[in-house]
Amino acid sequence: AQTVTQSQPEMSVQEAETVTLSCTYDTSENNYYLFWYKQPPSRQMILVIRQEAYKQQNATENRFSVNFQKAAKSFSLKISDSQLGDTAMYFCAFMKRINMNRDDKIIFGKGTRLHILP
Amino acid sequence: EAGVAQSPRYKIIEKRQSVAFWCNPISGHATLYWYQQILGQGPKLLIQFQNNGVVDDSQLPKDRFSAERLKGVDSTLKIQPAKLEDSAVYLCASSLVGANTGELFFGEGSRLTVL
């Protein structure tokens, strides 16, 4: 069974700083996706960034980037030039890749609560 | 494009009572998920539908929880009888099968408090 571990329950950084959230996972699968989802206070969860395991290049989305280390089963999220709106719970998640006709379940870590301080 | 709709947003009941949550996914999304998110924890999958068939309900407490997805669109999650430990946010999410991207679109959730 797959597991996702986030070792940082809570973090705080000053606005405009860079912050890195850690995530490790355990799987015997070779084809899978990894995700970071953001859950702002009292708002719905949204996808921040996605990484396909077969791609060596780290995914980037504007100020968000990941450091994907497949052999180490590590998947960290870096937020550059942090903004007040980045304050949220961040969940690392894993999904085994099945086929084009069916999506597998997504397994979430326990989350990291990130506070961006003015 | 309308997002995932859930209702009610909040519900307070006493233990042993019953409650039902409703979800309307994004139009065209074949896969629908119900997740339970207990305070301070990550979402835990309760049940996954593809169209109107169940794909995974291995973590659904079937003695008290039930779910259905009528005509492969709307879905209802029911708890009967409720226990104190069922206090949580129930998240509905949907995804577009075939896109093979794994992106889930979440509703705002239904917060349940069991007294």
CSV table of N, CA, C and O in Angstrom, one decimal, chain A residues 33 35 37 39 44-45 47 50 91 95 97 99-106 108-110, chain B residues 33 35 37 41-43 45 48 50 55-56 95 97-98 100-104 106-108:
chain,number,residue,atom,x,y,z
A,33,TYR,N,1.6,9.5,-10.3
A,33,TYR,CA,1.6,11.0,-10.3
A,33,TYR,C,1.8,11.4,-8.8
A,33,TYR,O,1.4,10.7,-7.9
A,35,PHE,N,1.3,15.0,-6.5
A,35,PHE,CA,0.6,16.3,-6.5
A,35,PHE,C,0.9,17.1,-5.2
A,35,PHE,O,1.2,16.6,-4.2
A,37,TYR,N,-1.6,19.9,-3.3
A,37,TYR,CA,-2.9,20.5,-3.3
A,37,TYR,C,-2.9,21.6,-2.2
A,37,TYR,O,-2.2,21.4,-1.2
A,39,GLN,N,-5.3,24.0,0.3
A,39,GLN,CA,-6.6,24.2,0.9
A,39,GLN,C,-6.6,25.5,1.7
A,39,GLN,O,-6.2,25.5,2.9
A,44,GLN,N,-12.3,25.8,-1.0
A,44,GLN,CA,-12.1,24.4,-1.5
A,44,GLN,C,-10.6,24.2,-1.9
A,44,GLN,O,-9.9,25.1,-2.2
A,45,MET,N,-10.3,22.9,-1.9
A,45,MET,CA,-8.9,22.5,-2.2
A,45,MET,C,-8.7,22.6,-3.7
A,45,MET,O,-9.6,22.3,-4.5
A,47,LEU,N,-5.7,22.2,-7.0
A,47,LEU,CA,-4.4,21.6,-7.4
A,47,LEU,C,-3.4,22.8,-7.6
A,47,LEU,O,-3.7,23.8,-8.2
A,50,ARG,N,1.6,19.4,-10.4
A,50,ARG,CA,1.6,17.9,-10.6
A,50,ARG,C,2.9,17.5,-11.3
A,50,ARG,O,3.5,18.2,-12.1
A,91,PHE,N,-1.3,19.9,0.9
A,91,PHE,CA,-1.3,18.5,1.0
A,91,PHE,C,-0.5,17.9,-0.1
A,91,PHE,O,-0.7,18.2,-1.3
A,95,MET,N,-0.9,9.3,-6.7
A,95,MET,CA,-1.9,8.5,-7.4
A,95,MET,C,-1.2,7.5,-8.3
A,95,MET,O,-0.4,7.9,-9.2
A,97,ARG,N,-0.8,5.3,-11.5
A,97,ARG,CA,-1.4,5.5,-12.9
A,97,ARG,C,-1.9,4.1,-13.3
A,97,ARG,O,-1.2,3.2,-13.3
A,99,ASN,N,-4.8,3.5,-16.3
A,99,ASN,CA,-5.0,3.6,-17.7
A,99,ASN,C,-5.8,4.8,-18.1
A,99,ASN,O,-6.3,5.5,-17.2
A,100,MET,N,-6.1,5.0,-19.4
A,100,MET,CA,-6.9,6.1,-19.8
A,100,MET,C,-8.3,6.0,-19.5
A,100,MET,O,-9.1,7.0,-19.6
A,101,ASN,N,-8.8,4.8,-19.1
A,101,ASN,CA,-10.2,4.6,-18.9
A,101,ASN,C,-10.6,4.7,-17.4
A,101,ASN,O,-11.8,4.6,-17.1
A,102,ARG,N,-9.6,4.8,-16.6
A,102,ARG,CA,-10.0,4.8,-15.1
A,102,ARG,C,-8.9,5.5,-14.3
A,102,ARG,O,-7.7,5.3,-14.6
A,103,ASP,N,-9.4,6.3,-13.4
A,103,ASP,CA,-8.5,7.0,-12.5
A,103,ASP,C,-8.4,6.2,-11.2
A,103,ASP,O,-9.4,5.7,-10.7
A,104,ASP,N,-7.2,6.1,-10.6
A,104,ASP,CA,-7.1,5.4,-9.3
A,104,ASP,C,-7.4,6.5,-8.2
A,104,ASP,O,-7.5,7.7,-8.5
A,105,LYS,N,-7.5,6.0,-7.0
A,105,LYS,CA,-7.7,7.0,-5.9
A,105,LYS,C,-6.4,7.8,-5.6
A,105,LYS,O,-5.3,7.3,-5.9
A,106,ILE,N,-6.7,8.9,-5.1
A,106,ILE,CA,-5.5,9.8,-4.7
A,106,ILE,C,-5.4,9.7,-3.2
A,106,ILE,O,-6.3,9.8,-2.4
A,108,PHE,N,-3.6,11.1,0.2
A,108,PHE,CA,-3.1,12.4,0.7
A,108,PHE,C,-2.3,12.2,2.0
A,108,PHE,O,-2.5,11.3,2.8
A,109,GLY,N,-1.3,13.1,2.1
A,109,GLY,CA,-0.6,13.2,3.4
A,109,GLY,C,-1.4,13.9,4.4
A,109,GLY,O,-2.5,14.4,4.1
A,110,LYS,N,-0.9,14.1,5.6
A,110,LYS,CA,-1.6,14.8,6.7
A,110,LYS,C,-1.6,16.3,6.5
A,110,LYS,O,-2.4,17.0,7.2
B,33,TYR,N,-15.7,11.2,-6.1
B,33,TYR,CA,-15.1,10.7,-4.9
B,33,TYR,C,-15.8,11.4,-3.7
B,33,TYR,O,-16.1,12.6,-3.7
B,35,TYR,N,-14.5,12.0,0.2
B,35,TYR,CA,-13.4,12.0,1.1
B,35,TYR,C,-13.9,12.4,2.5
B,35,TYR,O,-14.7,13.3,2.6
B,37,GLN,N,-12.5,14.2,5.9
B,37,GLN,CA,-11.3,15.0,6.4
B,37,GLN,C,-11.6,15.3,7.9
B,37,GLN,O,-12.3,16.3,8.2
B,41,GLN,N,-6.1,16.4,9.9
B,41,GLN,CA,-5.6,15.3,9.1
B,41,GLN,C,-5.9,15.5,7.6
B,41,GLN,O,-6.6,16.4,7.2
B,42,GLY,N,-5.3,14.7,6.8
B,42,GLY,CA,-5.5,14.8,5.3
B,42,GLY,C,-6.8,14.0,5.0
B,42,GLY,O,-7.3,13.2,5.7
B,43,PRO,N,-7.3,14.3,3.8
B,43,PRO,CA,-8.5,13.6,3.4
B,43,PRO,C,-8.3,12.1,3.2
B,43,PRO,O,-7.3,11.7,2.7
B,45,LEU,N,-10.1,8.7,1.6
B,45,LEU,CA,-11.1,8.3,0.6
B,45,LEU,C,-12.1,7.3,1.3
B,45,LEU,O,-11.7,6.4,1.9
B,48,GLN,N,-15.2,5.7,-4.2
B,48,GLN,CA,-15.0,6.3,-5.5
B,48,GLN,C,-15.9,5.6,-6.5
B,48,GLN,O,-16.1,4.4,-6.5
B,50,GLN,N,-17.2,5.4,-10.7
B,50,GLN,CA,-16.9,5.8,-12.0
B,50,GLN,C,-18.3,5.6,-12.7
B,50,GLN,O,-18.8,4.5,-12.8
B,55,VAL,N,-16.0,1.9,-7.7
B,55,VAL,CA,-14.6,1.5,-8.1
B,55,VAL,C,-13.9,1.1,-6.8
B,55,VAL,O,-13.1,0.1,-6.8
B,56,ASP,N,-14.0,1.8,-5.7
B,56,ASP,CA,-13.3,1.5,-4.5
B,56,ASP,C,-14.2,2.0,-3.3
B,56,ASP,O,-14.5,3.2,-3.2
B,95,SER,N,-13.5,14.1,-11.3
B,95,SER,CA,-12.4,14.2,-12.2
B,95,SER,C,-12.9,13.7,-13.6
B,95,SER,O,-13.8,13.0,-13.7
B,97,VAL,N,-12.3,11.4,-16.5
B,97,VAL,CA,-11.6,10.2,-16.9
B,97,VAL,C,-11.1,10.4,-18.3
B,97,VAL,O,-11.8,10.9,-19.2
B,98,GLY,N,-10.0,9.8,-18.6
B,98,GLY,CA,-9.4,9.9,-20.0
B,98,GLY,C,-8.4,11.0,-20.1
B,98,GLY,O,-7.6,11.0,-21.0
B,100,ASN,N,-6.4,11.6,-17.9
B,100,ASN,CA,-5.2,10.9,-17.3
B,100,ASN,C,-4.3,11.9,-16.6
B,100,ASN,O,-3.1,11.8,-16.6
B,101,THR,N,-4.9,12.9,-16.0
B,101,THR,CA,-4.0,13.9,-15.3
B,101,THR,C,-4.1,13.8,-13.8
B,101,THR,O,-3.2,14.3,-13.1
B,102,GLY,N,-5.1,13.1,-13.3
B,102,GLY,CA,-5.2,12.9,-11.9
B,102,GLY,C,-5.7,14.1,-11.1
B,102,GLY,O,-5.8,14.1,-9.9
B,103,GLU,N,-6.1,15.2,-11.9
B,103,GLU,CA,-6.5,16.4,-11.1
B,103,GLU,C,-8.0,16.2,-10.6
B,103,GLU,O,-8.9,15.9,-11.4
B,104,LEU,N,-8.1,16.4,-9.3
B,104,LEU,CA,-9.4,16.4,-8.7
B,104,LEU,C,-9.9,17.8,-8.6
B,104,LEU,O,-9.2,18.7,-8.2
B,106,PHE,N,-12.6,19.8,-6.3
B,106,PHE,CA,-13.2,19.7,-5.0
B,106,PHE,C,-14.4,20.6,-4.8
B,106,PHE,O,-14.3,21.8,-5.3
B,107,GLY,N,-15.4,20.2,-4.1
B,107,GLY,CA,-16.4,21.1,-3.6
B,107,GLY,C,-15.9,21.8,-2.3
B,107,GLY,O,-14.8,21.5,-1.8
B,108,GLU,N,-16.8,22.6,-1.7
B,108,GLU,CA,-16.4,23.3,-0.5
B,108,GLU,C,-16.5,22.5,0.7
B,108,GLU,O,-16.0,22.9,1.8
